Amino acid sequence: MDGTAWILLTGSLVAICCALCGTFLVLKGMTMVGDAISHAVLPGIAVAFLLTGSRSMSVMLIGAGAVGLLASFLIETMHRRARVQQDASIGITFTWLFALGVLLISVFSSNIDLDQDCVLYGEIAYVPLDMLDAGGKLIPRAVVMMTVVLGVITVVFASGWKELTLTTFDPALAAGLGIAPMLWHYVLMSCISMTTVAAFESVGAIIVVALFTAPPAAAYLLTASLGRMTALACVFGIVCAVAGYWIALWIDGSIAGAMAVVAGAEVAAALVISRIRAKRVAMVAERGAEQRVLLE
Amino acid sequence: MTPDKPCIEIHDLTVAYNRRPVLWDVDTTLPSASLIAIVGPNGAGKSTLLKSMMGLLPVASGYVEFWGEPLRSVRHRVGYMPQRESVDWDFPASVFDVVLMGRYGKLGLFKRPRAADRDAAMECIRSVGLEDFANRQISRLSGGQQQRVFLARALAQDADVYLMDEPFAGVDAATESTILSVLKQMRESGKTIVVVHHDLHAVAEHFDWTVLLNMHLVASGETASVMTAANLQKAYGGRLHLLTEVTQLVQQHERSIRKG
């Protein structure tokens, strides 16, 4: 496989992970929690690096994953215990953790091979430069990492689908049936932390939020079934990755930036399509009513 | 049909929000195979009582037992129907999807619904008269149809006791009578149904047992013995428009007793 194929594969894997988690985030009305986690991983990455001096996959995943979970825990605790509004507690948590990360990196920047730009914006074009030797075949580190994450998420979602659905739609009934909404909330948050951490090197921590939100939001506008919404979100995510790559190449710009712009365009297109559909349904209904009147 | 041995015991229950008590020392037992109404003015803690019976709210003191056991050991025999407004009806799901959720509790972790669960869900949809809407998206339903979806989902839980939070809120007369007849059928088959209700007339007419609440327990017993002017005055206080309604109600009631 050549560089382009690896880049497209990485982008698609990131997009699918994001679309799966994002579907439930959008339905919970909590996409900003995804945003918060994606920013909060910065201190996690910095601390993990400072403690171990390594940029290995496992260290980063553990460090940032832990801070991601800490962020969602802080948000929930502040909201529930201290009665701070949900959006305010999100705002406080992620800016605070993010600032902590910025501070850590700036203080220790002289001896750190890590900068904010690389964490926040990522660079998917470098994916083919960082290869791992997998049984004689060279595979990019990012592809290995995203495949592992996608595997974990797929297993979690396939086995806990009905629990995730019910705790998202009706947490009160879920609790009444003995399915703990908070447990499944943290399961979802863990998946999101994992995805963000794994994806930050390739698409950056900020643009990953676009992939969490826009493809599922576009899918939500076009279908009324959760299964179809999830599948459509994955397809839209892959379109973002592929179209974004070619557009970036064409205009010689940032690949991650182009992917997020495509994501925005998808939502706009979905909005137009759903409007046209609604009008057509209304027209058919009107015509039906007219015919009924004529028949009478 | 006569309410006999108690199936729910509420013992000295006190519940607080932000350290401010909203239910004080509620202590009563509820009979099995009956239609039980929880009534009281706004803010009386009716929903709070139901939610704490369901274990959804932390209890400051006291306990609730079903057949002498705590909820967690009899969870599958207790069904719950939350308020209609508690969920987002724009959720991408059909009527069938939502009713099927009622089966999730009995399925257990990681198991998918089987054909038997699907058949049971469809049967419940039929019993509330929504079979023509089974595949319809839930946002395209009227308020009354949404209540019937929730009722069907409660039926799908296949429990012995049902706790229902305002199943009659926002429904038209036709839906109200559908829901009532379903509830009565459930009672005939030995189920106990506890309903938070606003309509005193309907309660007086159709419910066997009434729990009258205003933060404290005002009265709990057979409807005729609870719905007295003194009790209603105690629960609803000096709210004039309500008092006239209540007086009429009591008069009606006395008339019907004299007739009977």
Coordinates of C-alpha atoms in Angstrom, one line a residue:
Chain A
M1 CA 0.0 0.0 0.0
D2 CA 1.3 3.5 -0.8
G3 CA 1.2 6.6 1.4
T4 CA -2.1 7.9 0.1
A5 CA -3.9 4.6 0.8
W6 CA -2.5 4.6 4.4
I7 CA -3.6 8.1 5.0
L8 CA -7.1 7.4 3.6
L9 CA -7.3 4.3 5.7
T10 CA -6.3 6.1 8.9
G11 CA -8.8 8.9 8.2
S12 CA -11.6 6.4 7.6
L13 CA -10.8 4.5 10.8
V14 CA -10.8 7.7 12.9
A15 CA -14.0 8.7 11.2
I16 CA -15.8 5.4 11.9
C17 CA -14.7 5.4 15.6
C18 CA -15.9 9.0 16.0
A19 CA -19.2 8.3 14.2
L20 CA -20.0 5.4 16.4
C21 CA -19.4 7.3 19.7
G22 CA -20.7 10.5 18.2
T23 CA -24.1 9.0 17.4
F24 CA -24.8 8.5 21.1
L25 CA -23.2 11.8 22.1
V26 CA -25.5 13.7 19.7
L27 CA -28.6 11.8 21.0
K28 CA -27.6 12.5 24.6
G29 CA -27.2 16.2 23.7
M30 CA -23.7 16.0 25.0
T31 CA -21.4 16.7 22.1
M32 CA -19.7 19.3 24.1
V33 CA -18.5 16.6 26.5
G34 CA -16.7 15.2 23.5
D35 CA -15.1 18.6 22.9
A36 CA -14.2 18.8 26.6
I37 CA -12.5 15.4 26.6
S38 CA -10.6 16.1 23.4
H39 CA -9.1 19.2 25.0
A40 CA -8.6 17.6 28.4
V41 CA -6.4 14.9 26.9
L42 CA -3.6 17.6 26.5
P43 CA -2.4 17.5 30.1
G44 CA -2.7 13.8 30.1
I45 CA -0.4 13.5 27.2
A46 CA 2.0 16.0 28.7
V47 CA 2.0 14.3 32.1
A48 CA 2.4 10.9 30.6
F49 CA 5.3 12.2 28.5
L50 CA 7.0 14.0 31.5
L51 CA 6.7 10.9 33.7
T52 CA 8.0 8.4 31.3
G53 CA 9.9 10.4 28.7
S54 CA 8.3 8.1 26.0
R55 CA 5.9 8.8 23.3
S56 CA 4.9 5.2 23.0
M57 CA 1.3 4.3 22.1
S58 CA 0.5 2.6 25.4
V59 CA 1.8 5.4 27.6
M60 CA -0.1 8.1 25.7
L61 CA -3.3 6.0 25.6
I62 CA -3.2 5.4 29.4
G63 CA -2.2 8.9 30.4
A64 CA -4.7 10.8 28.1
G65 CA -7.4 8.2 28.6
A66 CA -7.2 8.6 32.3
V67 CA -7.5 12.4 32.1
G68 CA -10.4 12.0 29.6
L69 CA -12.3 10.0 32.1
L70 CA -11.3 12.4 34.9
A71 CA -12.8 15.2 32.7
S72 CA -16.1 13.5 32.3
F73 CA -16.1 12.6 36.0
L74 CA -15.4 16.3 37.0
I75 CA -18.2 17.5 34.6
E76 CA -20.7 15.0 36.1
T77 CA -19.7 15.7 39.7
M78 CA -19.8 19.5 39.3
H79 CA -23.1 19.2 37.7
R80 CA -24.7 16.8 40.1
R81 CA -23.1 17.6 43.4
A82 CA -22.3 21.3 43.2
R83 CA -25.4 22.1 41.1
V84 CA -23.4 24.0 38.4
Q85 CA -25.2 23.9 35.1
Q86 CA -24.1 21.2 32.7
D87 CA -22.7 23.6 30.1
A88 CA -20.9 25.7 32.7
S89 CA -19.3 22.7 34.3
I90 CA -18.1 21.5 30.8
G91 CA -16.7 25.0 30.1
I92 CA -14.9 25.1 33.5
T93 CA -13.5 21.6 33.3
F94 CA -12.1 21.6 29.8
T95 CA -10.6 25.1 29.8
W96 CA -9.0 24.3 33.2
L97 CA -7.5 21.0 32.1
F98 CA -6.5 22.4 28.8
A99 CA -4.8 25.4 30.4
L100 CA -3.0 23.0 32.7
G101 CA -1.7 21.1 29.7
V102 CA -0.6 24.3 28.0
L103 CA 1.2 25.4 31.2
L104 CA 2.9 22.0 31.6
I105 CA 4.1 22.0 28.0
S106 CA 5.3 25.7 28.1
V107 CA 7.2 25.2 31.4
F108 CA 8.9 22.1 30.3
S109 CA 9.1 22.9 26.6
S110 CA 12.9 23.2 26.6
N111 CA 13.3 19.5 27.1
I112 CA 10.2 18.2 25.5
D113 CA 9.7 17.1 22.0
L114 CA 6.0 18.0 22.1
D115 CA 4.2 21.1 21.1
Q116 CA 0.6 22.3 21.3
D117 CA 0.2 22.6 17.6
C118 CA 1.0 19.0 17.0
V119 CA -1.4 17.9 19.7
L120 CA -4.2 20.2 18.6
Y121 CA -4.0 20.1 14.9
G122 CA -2.3 16.8 14.2
E123 CA -0.9 15.9 10.8
I124 CA -2.4 13.0 9.0
A125 CA 0.1 13.4 6.1
Y126 CA 2.9 12.1 8.4
V127 CA 1.0 8.8 9.0
P128 CA 3.1 6.8 6.5
L129 CA 6.3 8.1 8.0
D130 CA 5.8 6.3 11.3
M131 CA 5.8 2.6 10.4
L132 CA 5.7 -0.4 12.7
D133 CA 7.0 -3.8 11.8
A134 CA 4.1 -6.2 12.0
G135 CA 5.4 -9.7 11.1
G136 CA 7.6 -8.5 8.2
K137 CA 5.1 -6.0 6.9
L138 CA 5.4 -2.3 7.6
I139 CA 2.1 -0.8 8.8
P140 CA 1.8 2.8 10.1
R141 CA 1.6 3.1 13.8
A142 CA -1.6 5.2 13.5
V143 CA -3.4 2.4 11.5
V144 CA -2.5 -0.2 14.1
M145 CA -3.7 2.0 16.9
M146 CA -6.9 3.0 15.3
T147 CA -7.6 -0.6 14.3
V148 CA -7.2 -1.7 17.9
V149 CA -9.5 1.2 19.1
L150 CA -12.1 0.4 16.5
G151 CA -12.0 -3.2 17.5
V152 CA -12.6 -2.4 21.1
I153 CA -15.4 0.1 20.4
T154 CA -17.1 -2.4 18.0
V155 CA -17.1 -5.1 20.7
V156 CA -18.4 -2.7 23.3
F157 CA -21.2 -1.3 21.1
A158 CA -22.2 -4.7 19.7
S159 CA -22.5 -6.3 23.1
G160 CA -24.0 -3.2 25.0
W161 CA -26.2 -1.9 22.2
K162 CA -29.5 -2.2 23.9
E163 CA -28.0 -0.9 27.2
L164 CA -26.5 2.2 25.5
T165 CA -29.8 2.8 23.6
L166 CA -32.0 2.5 26.6
T167 CA -29.8 4.6 28.9
T168 CA -29.6 7.3 26.2
F169 CA -33.3 7.4 25.5
D170 CA -34.8 6.9 28.9
P171 CA -32.3 6.7 31.8
A172 CA -35.1 6.6 34.4
L173 CA -36.6 3.4 32.9
A174 CA -33.1 2.0 32.5
A175 CA -32.4 2.5 36.2
G176 CA -35.7 1.0 37.1
L177 CA -34.9 -2.1 35.1
G178 CA -31.5 -2.4 36.8
I179 CA -29.4 -1.1 33.9
A180 CA -27.2 1.6 35.5
P181 CA -27.2 4.8 33.4
M182 CA -24.0 6.2 35.0
L183 CA -22.1 3.0 34.3
W184 CA -23.0 3.1 30.6
H185 CA -22.3 6.8 30.5
Y186 CA -18.7 6.1 31.6
V187 CA -18.4 3.3 29.1
L188 CA -19.3 5.7 26.4
M189 CA -16.9 8.3 27.8
S190 CA -14.1 5.8 27.9
C191 CA -14.7 5.0 24.2
I192 CA -14.6 8.7 23.4
S193 CA -11.4 9.2 25.4
M194 CA -9.8 6.3 23.7
T195 CA -10.8 7.5 20.3
T196 CA -9.6 11.1 20.9
V197 CA -6.3 10.0 22.2
A198 CA -5.7 7.6 19.4
A199 CA -6.8 10.1 16.8
F200 CA -5.0 13.3 18.1
E201 CA -1.8 12.6 16.3
S202 CA -3.4 12.1 12.9
V203 CA -6.3 14.6 12.9
G204 CA -5.6 16.6 16.0
A205 CA -7.7 17.0 19.1
I206 CA -9.8 19.8 17.9
I207 CA -10.9 18.4 14.5
V208 CA -11.8 15.1 16.1
V209 CA -14.7 17.0 17.6
A210 CA -16.0 17.8 14.1
L211 CA -16.0 14.1 13.3
F212 CA -17.8 13.3 16.6
T213 CA -20.5 15.7 15.9
A214 CA -21.1 16.5 12.2
P215 CA -21.6 13.1 10.6
P216 CA -24.0 11.8 13.3
A217 CA -25.9 15.1 13.2
A218 CA -26.2 14.9 9.4
A219 CA -27.4 11.3 9.7
Y220 CA -29.9 12.2 12.4
L221 CA -31.5 14.6 10.0
L222 CA -32.0 12.0 7.4
T223 CA -33.3 8.9 9.2
A224 CA -35.6 7.9 12.0
S225 CA -33.9 4.6 12.9
L226 CA -31.0 4.4 15.3
G227 CA -29.3 1.5 13.3
R228 CA -29.6 3.5 10.1
M229 CA -28.4 6.6 11.8
T230 CA -25.3 4.9 13.0
A231 CA -24.5 3.3 9.6
L232 CA -25.1 6.6 7.8
A233 CA -22.9 8.4 10.3
C234 CA -20.0 6.0 9.5
V235 CA -20.5 6.5 5.8
F236 CA -20.5 10.3 6.2
G237 CA -17.4 10.0 8.3
I238 CA -15.6 8.1 5.6
V239 CA -16.7 10.6 3.0
C240 CA -15.3 13.4 5.2
A241 CA -11.9 11.6 5.4
V242 CA -11.7 10.7 1.7
A243 CA -13.1 14.0 0.2
G244 CA -11.2 16.0 2.8
Y245 CA -7.9 14.4 1.7
W246 CA -8.5 15.1 -2.0
I247 CA -9.7 18.6 -1.4
A248 CA -6.6 19.4 0.8
L249 CA -4.3 17.9 -1.9
W250 CA -6.1 20.0 -4.6
I251 CA -5.9 23.3 -2.8
D252 CA -2.6 22.4 -1.0
G253 CA -4.1 23.0 2.5
S254 CA -4.5 21.2 5.8
I255 CA -6.0 17.7 5.4
A256 CA -7.6 17.7 8.8
G257 CA -9.0 21.2 8.2
A258 CA -10.5 20.1 4.9
M259 CA -12.0 17.0 6.5
A260 CA -13.8 19.2 9.0
V261 CA -15.0 21.5 6.3
V262 CA -16.5 18.6 4.4
A263 CA -18.2 17.5 7.6
G264 CA -19.8 20.9 7.9
A265 CA -20.9 20.7 4.3
E266 CA -22.5 17.3 4.9
V267 CA -24.7 18.8 7.7
A268 CA -25.7 21.7 5.4
A269 CA -26.6 19.2 2.6
A270 CA -28.5 17.0 5.1
L271 CA -30.5 20.0 6.3
V272 CA -31.5 20.9 2.7
I273 CA -32.5 17.3 1.9
S274 CA -34.6 16.9 5.1
R275 CA -36.3 20.3 4.4
I276 CA -37.2 19.2 0.8
R277 CA -38.4 15.9 2.1
A278 CA -40.6 17.5 4.8
K279 CA -42.1 19.8 2.1
R280 CA -42.8 16.8 -0.2
V281 CA -44.5 14.9 2.6
A282 CA -46.6 17.9 3.3
M283 CA -47.5 18.3 -0.4
V284 CA -48.5 14.6 -0.7
A285 CA -50.6 14.9 2.5
E286 CA -52.3 18.0 1.0
R287 CA -52.9 16.3 -2.3
G288 CA -54.4 13.3 -0.5
A289 CA -56.7 15.6 1.4
E290 CA -57.8 17.3 -1.8
Q291 CA -58.5 14.0 -3.5
R292 CA -60.5 12.9 -0.5
V293 CA -62.5 16.0 -0.8
L294 CA -63.1 15.4 -4.5
L295 CA -64.1 11.8 -3.9
E296 CA -66.7 12.9 -1.4
Chain B
M1 CA -61.0 -7.6 43.5
T2 CA -61.3 -6.4 47.0
P3 CA -57.9 -5.1 48.2
D4 CA -56.6 -7.6 50.7
K5 CA -53.1 -8.5 51.6
P6 CA -50.5 -5.6 51.2
C7 CA -48.0 -6.0 48.5
I8 CA -46.2 -2.7 48.9
E9 CA -45.0 -1.3 52.2
I10 CA -43.7 2.2 52.4
H11 CA -42.1 2.6 55.8
D12 CA -41.3 6.0 57.3
L13 CA -40.1 7.3 54.0
T14 CA -38.4 10.8 54.0
V15 CA -36.9 12.1 50.8
A16 CA -35.0 15.4 50.4
Y17 CA -33.8 17.4 47.4
N18 CA -30.7 19.5 48.3
R19 CA -31.3 18.8 52.0
R20 CA -34.8 20.2 51.7
P21 CA -37.3 17.5 52.5
V22 CA -40.1 17.0 49.9
L23 CA -41.6 13.9 51.5
W24 CA -41.9 13.6 55.2
D25 CA -42.4 10.3 57.1
V26 CA -44.7 8.7 54.6
D27 CA -45.9 5.4 56.1
T28 CA -48.5 3.2 54.5
T29 CA -49.1 -0.2 52.9
L30 CA -50.8 -0.7 49.6
P31 CA -53.0 -3.7 48.7
S32 CA -52.4 -6.1 45.8
A33 CA -54.6 -6.5 42.7
S34 CA -55.9 -3.0 42.9
L35 CA -55.9 0.3 41.1
I36 CA -54.2 2.8 43.4
A37 CA -54.0 6.5 42.8
I38 CA -51.5 8.9 44.3
V39 CA -53.2 12.3 44.4
G40 CA -52.3 15.7 45.9
P41 CA -51.7 19.3 44.9
N42 CA -48.7 20.4 42.7
G43 CA -45.4 20.0 44.6
A44 CA -47.0 17.5 47.0
G45 CA -44.2 15.0 46.2
K46 CA -46.4 12.5 44.1
S47 CA -43.7 11.9 41.5
T48 CA -41.0 11.9 44.2
L49 CA -42.9 9.2 46.0
L50 CA -43.1 7.1 42.9
K51 CA -39.4 7.7 41.9
S52 CA -38.2 6.8 45.4
M53 CA -40.3 3.6 45.3
M54 CA -38.5 2.8 42.1
G55 CA -35.1 3.5 43.7
L56 CA -34.4 6.4 41.4
L57 CA -33.9 9.0 44.2
P58 CA -31.7 8.7 47.3
V59 CA -33.9 8.2 50.3
A60 CA -33.0 10.2 53.5
S61 CA -34.6 7.7 55.8
G62 CA -37.1 4.8 55.7
Y63 CA -37.6 2.1 53.1
V64 CA -39.9 0.6 50.5
E65 CA -40.6 -3.1 50.2
F66 CA -42.5 -5.2 47.7
W67 CA -43.8 -8.4 49.1
G68 CA -41.6 -7.9 52.0
E69 CA -38.4 -7.6 49.9
P70 CA -36.3 -4.7 48.8
L71 CA -36.7 -3.6 45.1
R72 CA -33.4 -5.0 44.0
S73 CA -34.4 -8.6 44.7
V74 CA -37.8 -8.3 43.0
R75 CA -36.9 -5.8 40.3
H76 CA -38.3 -7.8 37.4
R77 CA -41.7 -8.0 39.1
V78 CA -42.0 -4.2 39.3
G79 CA -42.7 -2.2 36.1
Y80 CA -42.2 1.5 35.7
M81 CA -43.7 4.1 33.4
P82 CA -41.9 7.5 33.6
Q83 CA -43.6 10.8 32.8
R84 CA -44.0 11.3 29.1
E85 CA -42.0 14.6 29.2
S86 CA -39.0 12.8 30.7
V87 CA -37.7 11.6 27.3
D88 CA -36.8 13.1 24.0
W89 CA -39.5 12.1 21.5
D90 CA -37.3 13.1 18.6
F91 CA -35.1 10.0 19.4
P92 CA -34.7 7.9 16.2
A93 CA -36.9 5.0 17.2
S94 CA -40.2 3.5 16.1
V95 CA -43.1 2.7 18.3
F96 CA -42.0 -0.9 18.1
D97 CA -38.4 -0.1 19.1
V98 CA -39.6 1.8 22.2
V99 CA -42.1 -0.9 23.3
L100 CA -39.4 -3.6 22.8
M101 CA -37.3 -1.7 25.4
G102 CA -39.7 -2.9 28.0
R103 CA -38.2 -6.4 27.5
Y104 CA -34.6 -5.3 28.1
G105 CA -34.8 -5.7 31.9
K106 CA -35.6 -9.4 31.7
L107 CA -33.1 -10.1 28.9
G108 CA -30.0 -9.5 30.9
L109 CA -26.7 -8.0 29.9
F110 CA -25.4 -8.5 26.3
K111 CA -28.4 -10.6 25.2
R112 CA -30.4 -9.5 22.1
P113 CA -34.2 -9.5 21.9
R114 CA -35.4 -12.8 20.5
A115 CA -38.5 -13.6 18.4
A116 CA -40.5 -14.3 21.6
D117 CA -39.7 -10.7 22.8
R118 CA -40.7 -9.2 19.5
D119 CA -44.0 -11.1 19.6
A120 CA -44.6 -10.0 23.1
A121 CA -43.9 -6.4 22.2
M122 CA -46.3 -6.6 19.2
E123 CA -48.9 -8.0 21.5
C124 CA -48.6 -5.1 23.9
I125 CA -48.8 -2.6 21.0
R126 CA -52.1 -4.3 19.9
S127 CA -53.5 -4.2 23.4
V128 CA -53.2 -0.4 23.5
G129 CA -54.6 -0.1 20.0
L130 CA -51.5 1.2 18.2
E131 CA -50.9 -1.7 15.8
D132 CA -51.3 0.6 12.8
F133 CA -48.5 2.8 14.1
A134 CA -46.0 0.1 15.1
N135 CA -43.4 1.3 12.5
R136 CA -44.1 5.0 12.9
Q137 CA -41.4 7.2 14.3
I138 CA -42.2 8.3 17.8
S139 CA -41.9 12.0 17.1
R140 CA -44.8 11.7 14.6
L141 CA -47.3 10.7 17.3
S142 CA -49.8 12.7 19.3
G143 CA -49.5 13.2 23.0
G144 CA -52.1 10.6 23.7
Q145 CA -50.4 8.1 21.3
Q146 CA -47.1 8.7 23.1
Q147 CA -48.7 7.9 26.4
R148 CA -50.1 4.7 24.9
V149 CA -46.6 3.8 23.6
F150 CA -45.3 4.2 27.2
L151 CA -48.2 2.1 28.5
A152 CA -47.5 -0.6 26.0
R153 CA -43.8 -0.6 27.0
A154 CA -44.8 -0.9 30.7
L155 CA -47.0 -3.9 29.7
A156 CA -44.0 -5.4 27.9
Q157 CA -42.1 -5.4 31.2
D158 CA -44.6 -8.2 32.2
A159 CA -44.5 -7.2 35.9
D160 CA -46.8 -7.8 38.9
V161 CA -46.7 -4.2 40.2
Y162 CA -46.7 -1.2 38.0
L163 CA -45.7 2.3 39.0
M164 CA -47.0 4.9 36.5
D165 CA -46.1 8.6 36.6
E166 CA -49.0 10.6 35.2
P167 CA -50.1 8.2 32.5
F168 CA -53.2 10.5 31.9
A169 CA -51.3 13.7 31.5
G170 CA -52.1 15.4 28.2
V171 CA -54.4 12.8 26.7
D172 CA -57.7 13.2 25.0
A173 CA -60.9 11.6 26.3
A174 CA -60.7 8.6 23.9
T175 CA -57.2 7.8 25.0
E176 CA -58.1 8.2 28.6
S177 CA -60.8 5.6 28.4
T178 CA -58.4 3.3 26.4
I179 CA -55.8 3.6 29.1
L180 CA -58.4 3.1 31.8
S181 CA -59.7 0.0 30.3
V182 CA -56.2 -1.4 29.9
L183 CA -55.5 -0.7 33.5
K184 CA -58.7 -2.3 34.6
Q185 CA -57.9 -5.4 32.6
M186 CA -54.5 -5.5 34.3
R187 CA -56.2 -5.4 37.7
E188 CA -58.5 -8.2 36.7
S189 CA -55.5 -10.4 36.0
G190 CA -54.2 -9.7 39.5
K191 CA -51.7 -6.8 38.8
T192 CA -51.3 -3.9 41.2
I193 CA -51.2 -0.5 39.5
V194 CA -50.0 2.6 41.3
V195 CA -50.8 5.8 39.3
V196 CA -50.0 9.4 39.9
H197 CA -53.2 11.2 39.0
H198 CA -54.4 14.8 38.9
D199 CA -58.1 14.3 38.2
L200 CA -60.0 13.8 41.5
H201 CA -63.2 12.9 39.7
A202 CA -61.6 10.1 37.7
V203 CA -59.9 8.8 40.9
A204 CA -63.2 8.8 42.8
E205 CA -64.9 7.0 40.0
H206 CA -62.4 4.3 39.0
F207 CA -59.7 3.7 41.6
D208 CA -60.0 1.3 44.5
W209 CA -57.4 2.8 46.8
T210 CA -56.2 6.4 47.2
V211 CA -53.0 7.8 48.7
L212 CA -53.6 11.5 49.5
L213 CA -50.4 13.4 49.7
N214 CA -49.1 16.8 50.6
M215 CA -45.5 16.3 51.5
H216 CA -46.9 14.4 54.5
L217 CA -49.3 11.5 54.1
V218 CA -52.8 12.9 54.5
A219 CA -54.6 9.7 54.1
S220 CA -54.2 6.3 52.5
G221 CA -57.1 3.8 52.2
E222 CA -60.1 2.7 50.2
T223 CA -61.0 5.6 47.9
A224 CA -64.4 6.2 49.5
S225 CA -62.9 6.5 53.0
V226 CA -60.1 8.8 51.8
M227 CA -62.1 11.2 49.7
T228 CA -63.7 13.1 52.5
A229 CA -64.1 16.8 52.7
A230 CA -61.9 17.0 55.7
N231 CA -59.0 15.0 54.1
L232 CA -59.2 17.0 50.8
Q233 CA -59.3 20.2 52.7
K234 CA -56.2 19.1 54.6
A235 CA -54.4 18.1 51.4
Y236 CA -55.4 21.0 49.1
G237 CA -55.7 23.7 51.8
G238 CA -57.6 26.8 51.1
R239 CA -57.4 26.9 47.4
L240 CA -60.8 28.2 46.5
H241 CA -61.4 27.0 43.0
L242 CA -60.2 23.6 44.1
L243 CA -62.4 23.6 47.2
T244 CA -65.6 24.1 45.2
E245 CA -64.6 21.3 43.0
V246 CA -63.8 19.2 46.0
T247 CA -67.2 20.0 47.6
Q248 CA -69.0 19.0 44.5
L249 CA -67.0 15.9 44.3
V250 CA -67.9 15.0 47.9
Q251 CA -71.5 15.7 47.3
Q252 CA -71.5 13.6 44.2
H253 CA -69.8 10.9 46.1
E254 CA -72.3 11.0 48.9
R255 CA -75.2 10.9 46.4
S256 CA -73.7 7.8 44.8
I257 CA -73.2 6.1 48.1
R258 CA -76.9 6.9 49.0
K259 CA -78.0 5.5 45.6
G260 CA -75.8 2.4 46.0

